[in-house]
GROMACS .gro file of C-alpha atoms in nm:
model
  252
    1MET     CA    1   1.631   3.052   1.247
    2LYS     CA    2   1.350   3.022   1.049
    3LYS     CA    3   1.245   2.765   0.839
    4ILE     CA    4   1.102   2.803   0.541
    5VAL     CA    5   0.864   2.569   0.332
    6LYS     CA    6   1.005   2.562  -0.066
    7ASN     CA    7   0.858   2.227  -0.162
    8PRO     CA    8   0.488   2.133  -0.040
    9LEU     CA    9   0.389   1.853  -0.139
   10VAL     CA   10   0.128   1.776  -0.383
   11ILE     CA   11  -0.140   1.469  -0.398
   12LEU     CA   12  -0.324   1.477  -0.739
   13ALA     CA   13  -0.669   1.287  -0.713
   14VAL     CA   14  -0.876   1.236  -1.098
   15GLY     CA   15  -1.230   1.100  -1.097
   16VAL     CA   16  -1.412   1.078  -1.487
   17LEU     CA   17  -1.801   1.161  -1.390
   18ILE     CA   18  -2.063   1.027  -1.692
   19VAL     CA   19  -2.453   1.148  -1.669
   20ALA     CA   20  -2.737   0.937  -1.736
   21ALA     CA   21  -2.993   1.064  -1.826
   22SER     CA   22  -3.373   0.783  -1.829
   23SER     CA   23  -3.703   0.851  -1.952
   24VAL     CA   24  -3.758   1.110  -1.674
   25GLY     CA   25  -3.435   1.345  -1.728
   26ALA     CA   26  -3.137   1.277  -1.530
   27THR     CA   27  -3.159   1.042  -1.244
   28ARG     CA   28  -2.883   0.883  -1.187
   29ALA     CA   29  -2.550   0.918  -1.186
   30ALA     CA   30  -2.179   0.739  -1.227
   31ILE     CA   31  -1.854   0.819  -1.179
   32SER     CA   32  -1.550   0.587  -1.382
   33TYR     CA   33  -1.253   0.605  -1.105
   34SER     CA   34  -0.900   0.737  -1.166
   35ASN     CA   35  -0.620   0.823  -0.999
   36LYS     CA   36  -0.288   0.956  -1.017
   37ALA     CA   37   0.002   1.108  -0.740
   38ASP     CA   38   0.260   1.357  -0.841
   39GLN     CA   39   0.495   1.450  -0.471
   40VAL     CA   40   0.728   1.649  -0.479
   41ASN     CA   41   0.961   1.584  -0.145
   42PHE     CA   42   0.887   1.826   0.094
   43SER     CA   43   1.140   1.849   0.406
   44THR     CA   44   1.442   2.069   0.590
   45ALA     CA   45   1.766   2.044   0.782
   46LYS     CA   46   1.473   1.893   1.043
   47LEU     CA   47   1.075   1.992   0.981
   48GLN     CA   48   0.952   1.682   0.762
   49VAL     CA   49   0.576   1.686   0.693
   50GLU     CA   50   0.369   1.351   0.484
   51LEU     CA   51   0.029   1.277   0.345
   52GLN     CA   52  -0.142   0.967   0.437
   53GLU     CA   53  -0.461   0.782   0.329
   54LYS     CA   54  -0.632   0.500   0.538
   55GLN     CA   55  -0.688   0.185   0.293
   56GLY     CA   56  -0.849  -0.048   0.432
   57ASP     CA   57  -0.773  -0.106   0.825
   58ASP     CA   58  -0.429   0.091   0.808
   59TYR     CA   59  -0.265   0.411   0.662
   60ALA     CA   60  -0.051   0.441   0.358
   61VAL     CA   61   0.174   0.777   0.264
   62VAL     CA   62   0.031   0.853  -0.012
   63SER     CA   63   0.366   0.921  -0.284
   64ASP     CA   64   0.414   0.806  -0.653
   65GLU     CA   65   0.453   0.391  -0.552
   66ASP     CA   66   0.089   0.438  -0.318
   67SER     CA   67  -0.098   0.709  -0.494
   68LEU     CA   68  -0.442   0.859  -0.337
   69THR     CA   69  -0.721   0.581  -0.380
   70PHE     CA   70  -1.046   0.721  -0.279
   71PRO     CA   71  -1.101   0.388  -0.173
   72ALA     CA   72  -1.500   0.424  -0.128
   73ILE     CA   73  -1.534   0.500  -0.417
   74ALA     CA   74  -1.317   0.292  -0.558
   75GLU     CA   75  -1.480  -0.006  -0.426
   76ALA     CA   76  -1.828   0.172  -0.594
   77MET     CA   77  -1.638   0.177  -0.943
   78LYS     CA   78  -1.572  -0.212  -0.851
   79THR     CA   79  -1.990  -0.315  -0.888
   80ASN     CA   80  -2.024  -0.052  -1.128
   81ASP     CA   81  -1.777  -0.250  -1.365
   82SER     CA   82  -1.999  -0.608  -1.301
   83ASP     CA   83  -2.314  -0.772  -1.503
   84LYS     CA   84  -2.530  -0.470  -1.323
   85SER     CA   85  -2.594  -0.269  -1.611
   86ASN     CA   86  -2.905  -0.114  -1.502
   87ASP     CA   87  -2.788  -0.080  -1.113
   88ILE     CA   88  -2.543   0.185  -1.091
   89PRO     CA   89  -2.358   0.177  -0.786
   90PHE     CA   90  -2.193   0.510  -0.756
   91THR     CA   91  -2.408   0.833  -0.658
   92VAL     CA   92  -2.410   1.197  -0.718
   93GLY     CA   93  -2.527   1.334  -0.423
   94LYS     CA   94  -2.415   1.063  -0.175
   95LYS     CA   95  -2.123   1.145   0.081
   96TYR     CA   96  -1.873   0.883   0.052
   97ASP     CA   97  -1.598   0.837   0.312
   98GLU     CA   98  -1.273   0.885   0.282
   99ASN     CA   99  -1.019   0.958   0.525
  100VAL     CA  100  -0.723   1.191   0.476
  101ARG     CA  101  -0.497   1.236   0.757
  102VAL     CA  102  -0.136   1.441   0.770
  103VAL     CA  103   0.150   1.261   0.984
  104ASN     CA  104   0.475   1.529   1.105
  105THR     CA  105   0.726   1.316   1.055
  106SER     CA  106   1.021   1.536   1.121
  107GLU     CA  107   1.377   1.483   1.256
  108GLY     CA  108   1.454   1.555   1.567
  109GLY     CA  109   1.138   1.569   1.736
  110TYR     CA  110   1.044   1.935   1.645
  111ASP     CA  111   0.679   1.990   1.699
  112GLU     CA  112   0.521   2.226   1.359
  113TYR     CA  113   0.282   2.438   1.229
  114VAL     CA  114   0.075   2.327   0.908
  115ARG     CA  115  -0.064   2.416   0.678
  116VAL     CA  116  -0.322   2.291   0.372
  117SER     CA  117  -0.417   2.434   0.004
  118VAL     CA  118  -0.657   2.285  -0.137
  119TYR     CA  119  -0.778   2.310  -0.548
  120LYS     CA  120  -1.038   2.165  -0.690
  121TYR     CA  121  -1.194   2.181  -1.047
  122TRP     CA  122  -1.309   2.036  -1.395
  123LYS     CA  123  -1.130   1.948  -1.697
  124ASP     CA  124  -1.293   1.896  -2.075
  125GLY     CA  125  -0.996   1.596  -2.228
  126LYS     CA  126  -0.702   1.818  -2.140
  127ASN     CA  127  -0.853   2.146  -2.108
  128LYS     CA  128  -0.974   2.290  -1.784
  129ASP     CA  129  -1.313   2.414  -1.815
  130THR     CA  130  -1.383   2.700  -1.620
  131PHE     CA  131  -1.703   2.768  -1.711
  132LEU     CA  132  -1.833   2.439  -1.468
  133ASP     CA  133  -1.852   2.465  -1.085
  134PRO     CA  134  -1.567   2.358  -0.826
  135LYS     CA  135  -1.823   2.382  -0.608
  136LEU     CA  136  -1.967   2.114  -0.684
  137ILE     CA  137  -1.690   1.877  -0.524
  138ASP     CA  138  -1.813   1.847  -0.211
  139LEU     CA  139  -1.454   1.773   0.084
  140GLU     CA  140  -1.607   1.788   0.399
  141VAL     CA  141  -1.254   1.898   0.651
  142ALA     CA  142  -1.219   1.747   1.038
  143ASN     CA  143  -1.190   1.966   1.255
  144GLY     CA  144  -0.971   2.170   1.380
  145TRP     CA  145  -0.833   2.348   1.045
  146TYR     CA  146  -0.910   2.738   1.035
  147GLU     CA  147  -0.997   2.862   0.687
  148ASP     CA  148  -0.827   3.178   0.565
  149LYS     CA  149  -1.161   3.275   0.391
  150THR     CA  150  -0.940   3.620   0.238
  151ALA     CA  151  -0.662   3.377   0.072
  152GLU     CA  152  -0.970   3.219  -0.118
  153THR     CA  153  -1.071   3.177  -0.509
  154LEU     CA  154  -1.300   2.945  -0.668
  155GLU     CA  155  -1.065   2.661  -0.733
  156ARG     CA  156  -0.834   2.688  -0.408
  157LYS     CA  157  -0.907   2.681  -0.054
  158VAL     CA  158  -0.686   2.755   0.232
  159TYR     CA  159  -0.671   2.576   0.564
  160TYR     CA  160  -0.404   2.661   0.870
  161LEU     CA  161  -0.400   2.364   1.171
  162ALA     CA  162  -0.457   2.556   1.472
  163LYS     CA  163  -0.246   2.369   1.702
  164PRO     CA  164   0.084   2.258   1.696
  165LEU     CA  165   0.109   1.911   1.535
  166ALA     CA  166   0.321   1.734   1.764
  167TYR     CA  167   0.629   1.481   1.610
  168ASN     CA  168   0.479   1.160   1.528
  169GLU     CA  169   0.102   1.250   1.628
  170SER     CA  170  -0.107   1.275   1.309
  171HIS     CA  171  -0.465   1.476   1.296
  172ASP     CA  172  -0.731   1.430   0.972
  173PHE     CA  173  -0.750   1.688   0.728
  174ILE     CA  174  -1.013   1.513   0.438
  175LYS     CA  175  -1.337   1.354   0.648
  176SER     CA  176  -1.522   1.288   0.317
  177VAL     CA  177  -1.624   1.315  -0.098
  178THR     CA  178  -1.960   1.381  -0.225
  179ILE     CA  179  -2.004   1.563  -0.604
  180GLY     CA  180  -2.331   1.768  -0.552
  181ASN     CA  181  -2.669   1.735  -0.702
  182GLU     CA  182  -2.610   2.009  -0.926
  183VAL     CA  183  -2.451   1.832  -1.226
  184LEU     CA  184  -2.751   1.570  -1.256
  185THR     CA  185  -2.983   1.952  -1.324
  186TYR     CA  186  -2.681   2.205  -1.554
  187VAL     CA  187  -2.850   2.100  -1.855
  188LYS     CA  188  -2.815   2.306  -2.197
  189THR     CA  189  -3.085   2.283  -2.517
  190VAL     CA  190  -2.898   2.312  -2.782
  191ASP     CA  191  -3.012   2.232  -3.134
  192GLY     CA  192  -2.948   1.840  -3.267
  193ASP     CA  193  -2.830   1.726  -3.626
  194LYS     CA  194  -3.174   1.715  -3.827
  195THR     CA  195  -3.390   2.053  -3.731
  196GLY     CA  196  -3.604   2.108  -3.537
  197VAL     CA  197  -3.503   1.889  -3.307
  198VAL     CA  198  -3.409   2.002  -2.978
  199VAL     CA  199  -3.115   1.778  -2.757
  200ASP     CA  200  -3.042   1.849  -2.381
  201GLU     CA  201  -2.709   1.814  -2.331
  202TYR     CA  202  -2.625   1.758  -1.959
  203GLN     CA  203  -2.293   2.004  -1.911
  204TYR     CA  204  -2.082   1.741  -1.641
  205ASN     CA  205  -2.106   1.475  -1.891
  206GLY     CA  206  -1.789   1.313  -1.967
  207LYS     CA  207  -1.576   1.549  -1.758
  208THR     CA  208  -1.250   1.472  -1.479
  209PHE     CA  209  -1.254   1.624  -1.184
  210TYR     CA  210  -0.989   1.759  -0.975
  211VAL     CA  211  -0.883   1.796  -0.624
  212GLU     CA  212  -0.552   1.905  -0.558
  213ILE     CA  213  -0.397   1.913  -0.247
  214MET     CA  214  -0.057   2.065  -0.092
  215VAL     CA  215   0.094   2.086   0.252
  216ASP     CA  216   0.350   2.210   0.419
  217ALA     CA  217   0.496   2.263   0.782
  218VAL     CA  218   0.685   2.584   0.937
  219GLN     CA  219   0.857   2.576   1.297
  220THR     CA  220   0.662   2.662   1.682
  221HIS     CA  221   0.985   2.891   1.763
  222ASN     CA  222   0.955   3.207   1.733
  223ALA     CA  223   0.626   3.158   1.512
  224THR     CA  224   0.522   3.421   1.447
  225ASP     CA  225   0.753   3.584   1.244
  226ALA     CA  226   0.876   3.184   1.087
  227ILE     CA  227   0.482   3.223   0.991
  228ARG     CA  228   0.482   3.535   0.805
  229GLY     CA  229   0.819   3.429   0.605
  230ALA     CA  230   0.716   3.093   0.527
  231TRP     CA  231   0.375   3.162   0.455
  232GLY     CA  232   0.380   3.547   0.429
  233VAL     CA  233   0.059   3.554   0.657
  234HIS     CA  234   0.097   3.740   1.028
  235ALA     CA  235   0.013   3.513   1.302
  236GLU     CA  236  -0.064   3.536   1.604
  237VAL     CA  237  -0.005   3.252   1.898
  238ASP     CA  238  -0.102   3.221   2.226
  239ASP     CA  239   0.108   3.106   2.521
  240ASN     CA  240   0.063   2.746   2.469
  241GLY     CA  241   0.156   2.815   2.067
  242VAL     CA  242  -0.220   2.795   1.936
  243ILE     CA  243  -0.236   2.994   1.685
  244THR     CA  244  -0.528   3.283   1.727
  245SER     CA  245  -0.564   3.467   1.442
  246ILE     CA  246  -0.426   3.497   1.106
  247ASN     CA  247  -0.426   3.841   0.941
  248GLY     CA  248  -0.654   4.011   1.204
  249ALA     CA  249  -0.956   3.747   1.153
  250ALA     CA  250  -0.987   3.515   1.468
  251VAL     CA  251  -0.892   3.159   1.462
  252ASN     CA  252  -1.233   2.972   1.635
   0.00000   0.00000   0.00000
């Protein structure tokens, strides 16, 4: 019997980027960090997948009660809230180690194939700012994931875990988060309040970046049919159950 996923898990992480300029130009930036999570429970009769984040020495389930925190960035913000007003600890272009993984928590001990869709975008207040570049929100993805380039848009990337994820096993997904240096160089020059005055506006100043992750899973039994039925893609699978191609493209 086919298991078709209808309700993926959705995690939403939010950070506000504030660009700081000096007399020699924009050289540093700070992030005022906040976050929240919205969850639609994913489950079928027997299949279930969970998203977890490393917080301290342990992994925590990401849910409405225990949200995604990006602890390395959050820790930097604690320093930023101190009395060191001239020392901004968060650095644009720096890679912050953040560990987010998927876990097979299926009832009955079933193996499963896992897909993750990532959406990245910027907002100005409540409105999405489509002129700003989602690529500057750089998520380092762990090994073992195949990126489906045919499903890619400016905001979306889709990844498949080629090897089946065994019951109660985990696989890393996000390894780090970086905000690209280009946020400090994207400047628009406009007329100021007074005639003859020119003002440089940093276009990412005060904007909010969003990362939305959707993770779902399908059964390994009758893999090709199950994957096509749930995800609408044609997958080739070898004798060990490893996905070797997606829509004709080799999975390396």
